[in-house]
Amino acid sequence: MKSCTFYVVNRENYDTDHNDFFPYISAEYVKIAKNFKPGKRYPVLAVKDVTIIADDDSVIETSQFLVPTENQNFMWVQSEIFKFAGMNPE
């Protein structure tokens, strides 16, 4: 198996996208999304599968990305917060 780093950026209209496409994501993730700078590319260092139980008891299969934060830490973040930005840092 081979792996590589890829880059993601925040969705421009996260609140709208959240309401329209990802309503099962907790409001806490909406707050987390606002901690990442718009337009900045973040490297995804690892990906993991997760299962979410939504408020209506439906089961959602999704993933989380391990990304560096602005305060020099690392955080597992719901993948729907971001969109793919390519393989290069710029």
PDB file of C-alpha atoms in Angstrom:
ATOM      1  CA  MET A   1       0.000   0.000   0.000  1.00  0.00           C
ATOM      2  CA  LYS A   2       1.223   3.476  -0.846  1.00  0.00           C
ATOM      3  CA  SER A   3       0.167   6.743   0.765  1.00  0.00           C
ATOM      4  CA  CYS A   4       0.774  10.432   0.304  1.00  0.00           C
ATOM      5  CA  THR A   5      -0.247  13.742   1.817  1.00  0.00           C
ATOM      6  CA  PHE A   6      -3.042  15.675   0.152  1.00  0.00           C
ATOM      7  CA  TYR A   7      -4.415  19.106   0.938  1.00  0.00           C
ATOM      8  CA  VAL A   8      -7.856  20.390   1.843  1.00  0.00           C
ATOM      9  CA  VAL A   9      -9.438  23.812   2.366  1.00  0.00           C
ATOM     10  CA  ASN A  10     -12.503  24.921   4.311  1.00  0.00           C
ATOM     11  CA  ARG A  11     -15.755  24.955   2.399  1.00  0.00           C
ATOM     12  CA  GLU A  12     -16.633  28.562   1.484  1.00  0.00           C
ATOM     13  CA  ASN A  13     -20.285  28.281   2.520  1.00  0.00           C
ATOM     14  CA  TYR A  14     -19.963  25.768   5.303  1.00  0.00           C
ATOM     15  CA  ASP A  15     -23.142  26.825   7.129  1.00  0.00           C
ATOM     16  CA  THR A  16     -25.228  26.460   3.946  1.00  0.00           C
ATOM     17  CA  ASP A  17     -23.516  23.193   2.949  1.00  0.00           C
ATOM     18  CA  HIS A  18     -24.035  21.878   6.485  1.00  0.00           C
ATOM     19  CA  ASN A  19     -27.756  22.596   6.400  1.00  0.00           C
ATOM     20  CA  ASP A  20     -28.235  21.283   2.846  1.00  0.00           C
ATOM     21  CA  PHE A  21     -25.925  18.267   2.645  1.00  0.00           C
ATOM     22  CA  PHE A  22     -24.559  17.292   6.075  1.00  0.00           C
ATOM     23  CA  PRO A  23     -27.336  17.948   8.620  1.00  0.00           C
ATOM     24  CA  TYR A  24     -26.201  14.959  10.696  1.00  0.00           C
ATOM     25  CA  ILE A  25     -22.993  16.756  11.720  1.00  0.00           C
ATOM     26  CA  SER A  26     -23.065  18.123  15.246  1.00  0.00           C
ATOM     27  CA  ALA A  27     -23.159  21.878  15.824  1.00  0.00           C
ATOM     28  CA  GLU A  28     -19.806  21.421  17.576  1.00  0.00           C
ATOM     29  CA  TYR A  29     -18.225  20.634  14.204  1.00  0.00           C
ATOM     30  CA  VAL A  30     -19.652  23.878  12.812  1.00  0.00           C
ATOM     31  CA  LYS A  31     -17.769  25.709  15.567  1.00  0.00           C
ATOM     32  CA  ILE A  32     -14.601  23.726  14.826  1.00  0.00           C
ATOM     33  CA  ALA A  33     -14.811  24.572  11.103  1.00  0.00           C
ATOM     34  CA  LYS A  34     -14.666  28.271  11.929  1.00  0.00           C
ATOM     35  CA  ASN A  35     -11.245  27.752  13.558  1.00  0.00           C
ATOM     36  CA  PHE A  36      -9.598  27.069  10.202  1.00  0.00           C
ATOM     37  CA  LYS A  37      -8.614  29.975   7.954  1.00  0.00           C
ATOM     38  CA  PRO A  38     -10.684  30.277   4.760  1.00  0.00           C
ATOM     39  CA  GLY A  39      -8.654  29.508   1.640  1.00  0.00           C
ATOM     40  CA  LYS A  40      -5.661  28.120   3.554  1.00  0.00           C
ATOM     41  CA  ARG A  41      -4.509  24.655   2.514  1.00  0.00           C
ATOM     42  CA  TYR A  42      -4.182  22.119   5.303  1.00  0.00           C
ATOM     43  CA  PRO A  43      -2.304  18.835   4.812  1.00  0.00           C
ATOM     44  CA  VAL A  44      -4.229  15.683   5.653  1.00  0.00           C
ATOM     45  CA  LEU A  45      -1.814  13.500   7.581  1.00  0.00           C
ATOM     46  CA  ALA A  46      -4.129  10.541   8.168  1.00  0.00           C
ATOM     47  CA  VAL A  47      -7.693   9.426   7.444  1.00  0.00           C
ATOM     48  CA  LYS A  48      -9.922   7.224   9.572  1.00  0.00           C
ATOM     49  CA  ASP A  49     -13.391   5.775   9.087  1.00  0.00           C
ATOM     50  CA  VAL A  50     -16.020   6.728  11.662  1.00  0.00           C
ATOM     51  CA  THR A  51     -19.634   5.846  12.292  1.00  0.00           C
ATOM     52  CA  ILE A  52     -21.996   8.577  13.475  1.00  0.00           C
ATOM     53  CA  ILE A  53     -25.375   7.990  15.059  1.00  0.00           C
ATOM     54  CA  ALA A  54     -27.511  10.967  14.005  1.00  0.00           C
ATOM     55  CA  ASP A  55     -30.241  12.585  16.106  1.00  0.00           C
ATOM     56  CA  ASP A  56     -32.851  10.543  14.230  1.00  0.00           C
ATOM     57  CA  ASP A  57     -30.935   7.321  15.084  1.00  0.00           C
ATOM     58  CA  SER A  58     -29.767   6.829  11.498  1.00  0.00           C
ATOM     59  CA  VAL A  59     -26.252   5.431  11.053  1.00  0.00           C
ATOM     60  CA  ILE A  60     -23.877   7.527   8.942  1.00  0.00           C
ATOM     61  CA  GLU A  61     -20.560   6.155   7.633  1.00  0.00           C
ATOM     62  CA  THR A  62     -18.049   8.963   7.137  1.00  0.00           C
ATOM     63  CA  SER A  63     -14.404   9.813   7.784  1.00  0.00           C
ATOM     64  CA  GLN A  64     -12.199  12.163   9.746  1.00  0.00           C
ATOM     65  CA  PHE A  65      -8.963  13.866   8.715  1.00  0.00           C
ATOM     66  CA  LEU A  66      -5.968  14.445  10.970  1.00  0.00           C
ATOM     67  CA  VAL A  67      -4.895  18.026  10.225  1.00  0.00           C
ATOM     68  CA  PRO A  68      -2.587  20.553  11.912  1.00  0.00           C
ATOM     69  CA  THR A  69      -4.319  23.424  13.684  1.00  0.00           C
ATOM     70  CA  GLU A  70      -3.427  27.098  13.810  1.00  0.00           C
ATOM     71  CA  ASN A  71      -2.029  26.697  17.344  1.00  0.00           C
ATOM     72  CA  GLN A  72       0.489  24.038  16.240  1.00  0.00           C
ATOM     73  CA  ASN A  73      -1.486  21.014  17.459  1.00  0.00           C
ATOM     74  CA  PHE A  74      -3.187  18.224  15.531  1.00  0.00           C
ATOM     75  CA  MET A  75      -6.914  17.511  15.446  1.00  0.00           C
ATOM     76  CA  TRP A  76      -9.177  14.831  14.030  1.00  0.00           C
ATOM     77  CA  VAL A  77     -11.819  16.789  12.095  1.00  0.00           C
ATOM     78  CA  GLN A  78     -14.928  15.653  10.252  1.00  0.00           C
ATOM     79  CA  SER A  79     -14.031  15.377   6.551  1.00  0.00           C
ATOM     80  CA  GLU A  80     -17.217  17.170   5.406  1.00  0.00           C
ATOM     81  CA  ILE A  81     -15.861  20.437   6.821  1.00  0.00           C
ATOM     82  CA  PHE A  82     -13.277  20.505   4.025  1.00  0.00           C
ATOM     83  CA  LYS A  83     -13.019  20.064   0.290  1.00  0.00           C
ATOM     84  CA  PHE A  84     -10.111  18.636  -1.718  1.00  0.00           C
ATOM     85  CA  ALA A  85      -7.475  21.225  -2.710  1.00  0.00           C
ATOM     86  CA  GLY A  86      -4.883  19.126  -4.540  1.00  0.00           C
ATOM     87  CA  MET A  87      -1.596  17.390  -3.947  1.00  0.00           C
ATOM     88  CA  ASN A  88       0.623  20.496  -3.714  1.00  0.00           C
ATOM     89  CA  PRO A  89       0.862  22.894  -0.766  1.00  0.00           C
ATOM     90  CA  GLU A  90       0.381  25.986  -2.970  1.00  0.00           C
TER      91      GLU A  90
END
